[in-house]
Short mmCIF file of C-alpha atoms in Angstrom, two decimals:
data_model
loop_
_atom_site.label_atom_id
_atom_site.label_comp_id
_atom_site.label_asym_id
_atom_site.label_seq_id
_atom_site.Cartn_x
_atom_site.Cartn_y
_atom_site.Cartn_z
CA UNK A 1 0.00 0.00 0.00
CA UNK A 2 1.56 3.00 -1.25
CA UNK A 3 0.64 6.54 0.96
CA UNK A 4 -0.41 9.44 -1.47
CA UNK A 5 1.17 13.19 -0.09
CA UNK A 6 -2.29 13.91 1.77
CA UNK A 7 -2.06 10.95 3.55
CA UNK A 8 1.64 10.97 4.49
CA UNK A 9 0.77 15.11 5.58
CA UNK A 10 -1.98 14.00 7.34
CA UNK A 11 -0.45 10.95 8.97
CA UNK A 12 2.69 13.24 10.02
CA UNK A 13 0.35 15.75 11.49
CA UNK A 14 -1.33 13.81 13.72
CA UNK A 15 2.04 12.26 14.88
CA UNK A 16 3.54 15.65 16.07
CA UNK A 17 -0.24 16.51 17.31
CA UNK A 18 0.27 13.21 19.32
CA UNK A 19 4.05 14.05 20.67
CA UNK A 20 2.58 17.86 22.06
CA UNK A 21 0.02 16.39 23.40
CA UNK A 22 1.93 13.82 25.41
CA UNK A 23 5.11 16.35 26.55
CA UNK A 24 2.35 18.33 28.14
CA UNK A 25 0.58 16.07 29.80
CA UNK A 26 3.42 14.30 31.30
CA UNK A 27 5.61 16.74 31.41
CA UNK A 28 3.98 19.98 33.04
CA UNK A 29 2.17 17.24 35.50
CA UNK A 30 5.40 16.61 36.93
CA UNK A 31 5.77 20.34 37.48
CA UNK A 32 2.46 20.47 39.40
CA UNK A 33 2.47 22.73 42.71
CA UNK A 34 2.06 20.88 46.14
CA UNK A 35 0.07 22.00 49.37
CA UNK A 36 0.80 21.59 52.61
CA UNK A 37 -1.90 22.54 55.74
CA UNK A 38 -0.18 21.89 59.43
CA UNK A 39 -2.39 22.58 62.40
CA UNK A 40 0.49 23.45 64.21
CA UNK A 41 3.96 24.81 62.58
CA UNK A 42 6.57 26.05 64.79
CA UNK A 43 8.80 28.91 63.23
CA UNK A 44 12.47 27.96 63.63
CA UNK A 45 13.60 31.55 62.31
CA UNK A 46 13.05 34.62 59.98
CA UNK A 47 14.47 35.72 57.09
CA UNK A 48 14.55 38.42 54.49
CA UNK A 49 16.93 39.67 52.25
CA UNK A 50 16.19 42.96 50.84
CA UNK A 51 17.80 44.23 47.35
CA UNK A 52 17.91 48.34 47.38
CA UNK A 53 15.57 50.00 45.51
CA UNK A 54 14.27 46.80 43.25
CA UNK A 55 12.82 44.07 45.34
CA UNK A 56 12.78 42.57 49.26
CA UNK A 57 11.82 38.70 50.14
CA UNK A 58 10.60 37.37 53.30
CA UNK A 59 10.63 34.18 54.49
CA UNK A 60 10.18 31.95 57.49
CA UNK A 61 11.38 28.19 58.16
CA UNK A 62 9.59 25.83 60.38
CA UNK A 63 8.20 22.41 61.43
CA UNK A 64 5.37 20.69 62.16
CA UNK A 65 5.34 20.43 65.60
CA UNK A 66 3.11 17.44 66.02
CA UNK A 67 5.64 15.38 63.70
CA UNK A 68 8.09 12.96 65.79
CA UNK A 69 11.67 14.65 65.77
CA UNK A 70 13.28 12.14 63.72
CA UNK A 71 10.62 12.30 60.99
CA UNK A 72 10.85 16.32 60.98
CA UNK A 73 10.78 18.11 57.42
CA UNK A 74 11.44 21.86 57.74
CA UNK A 75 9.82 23.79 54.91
CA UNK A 76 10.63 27.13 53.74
CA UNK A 77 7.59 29.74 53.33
CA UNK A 78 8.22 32.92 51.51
CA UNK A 79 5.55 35.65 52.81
CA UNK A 80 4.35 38.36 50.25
CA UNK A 81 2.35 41.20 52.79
CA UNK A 82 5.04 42.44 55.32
CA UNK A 83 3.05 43.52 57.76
CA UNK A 84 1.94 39.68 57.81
CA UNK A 85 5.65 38.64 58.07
CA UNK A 86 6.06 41.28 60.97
CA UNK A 87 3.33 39.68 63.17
CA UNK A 88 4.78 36.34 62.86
CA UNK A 89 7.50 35.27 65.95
CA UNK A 90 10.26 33.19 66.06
CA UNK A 91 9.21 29.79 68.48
CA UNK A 92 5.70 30.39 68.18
CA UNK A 93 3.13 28.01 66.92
CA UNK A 94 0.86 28.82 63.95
CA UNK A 95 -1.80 27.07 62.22
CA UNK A 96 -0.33 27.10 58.06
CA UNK A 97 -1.39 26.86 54.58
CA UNK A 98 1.00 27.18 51.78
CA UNK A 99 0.91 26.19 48.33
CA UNK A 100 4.64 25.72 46.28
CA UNK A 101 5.81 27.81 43.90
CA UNK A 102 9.33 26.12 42.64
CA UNK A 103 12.20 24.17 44.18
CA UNK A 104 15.01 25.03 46.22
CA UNK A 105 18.37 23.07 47.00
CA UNK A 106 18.16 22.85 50.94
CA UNK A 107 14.20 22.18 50.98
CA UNK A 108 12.97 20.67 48.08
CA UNK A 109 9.88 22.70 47.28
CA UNK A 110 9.44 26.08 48.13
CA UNK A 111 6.02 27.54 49.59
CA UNK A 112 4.59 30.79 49.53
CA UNK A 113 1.94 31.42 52.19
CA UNK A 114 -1.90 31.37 51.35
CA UNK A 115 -3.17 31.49 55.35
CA UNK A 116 -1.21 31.55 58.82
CA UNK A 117 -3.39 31.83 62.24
CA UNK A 118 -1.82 32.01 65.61
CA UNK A 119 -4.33 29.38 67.66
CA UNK A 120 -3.17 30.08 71.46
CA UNK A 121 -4.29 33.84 71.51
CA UNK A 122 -7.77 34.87 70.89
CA UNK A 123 -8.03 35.76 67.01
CA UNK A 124 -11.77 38.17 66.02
CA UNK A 125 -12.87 37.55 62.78
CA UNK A 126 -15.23 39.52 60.40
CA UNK A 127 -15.09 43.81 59.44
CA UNK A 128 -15.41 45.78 62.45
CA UNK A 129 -16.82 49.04 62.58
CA UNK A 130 -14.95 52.05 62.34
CA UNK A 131 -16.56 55.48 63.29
#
């Protein structure tokens, strides 16, 4: 059976249709972001490195402290609002959501912060009124 130029174009076509269709699939799924939710995360420390007149990161590094020590990840959560990263404190407990953003050498993924609630002190929710 001999293939006539429509057919071979056709054929080819739907090969490198085929080939896009697979790189993306596989591909960007192994790029997919990962969540993480801890009840309780202790912040180990602070960071932030600040780059004059362009740009300024902040980021804290923590546990969750209901893990057993020798099971312990430590994950690395870049904050975007400052005023956010100036409430948090060093060796207190927070209740965390984070979704990641990339990789890193020292932590594997890297998180950026979606929700953080400090569960030992009262917390008010809702608008209050201001007169």
């Amino acid at each position: 059976m001999i293939l006539n130029s429509k057919k071979w174009f056709v054929l080819v076509v739907m090969s490198v249709v085929a080939l896009v269709i697979s790189y993306f699939f596989f591909y960007e799924n192994s790029q997919m972001s990962k969540s993480i939710g801890m009840g309780g995360m202790i912040v180990e420390e602070k960071h932030h490195y600040i780059e004059p007149g362009q740009y300024f990161e902040m980021w804290i590094i923590g546990y969750n402290a209901y893990e057993k020590e020798e099971n312990r990840e430590r994950f690395k959560i870049f904050i975007e609002e400052s005023m956010v990263y100036n409430l948090i404190e060093e060796g207190e407990e927070y209740m965390v959501s984070a979704r990641s953003f990339r990789e890193d050498d020292d932590f594997g993924h890297v998180y950026k912060l979606e929700q953080i609630s400090n569960q030992e002190e009262y917390q008010l929710a809702g608008k209050g009124r201001i007169k």
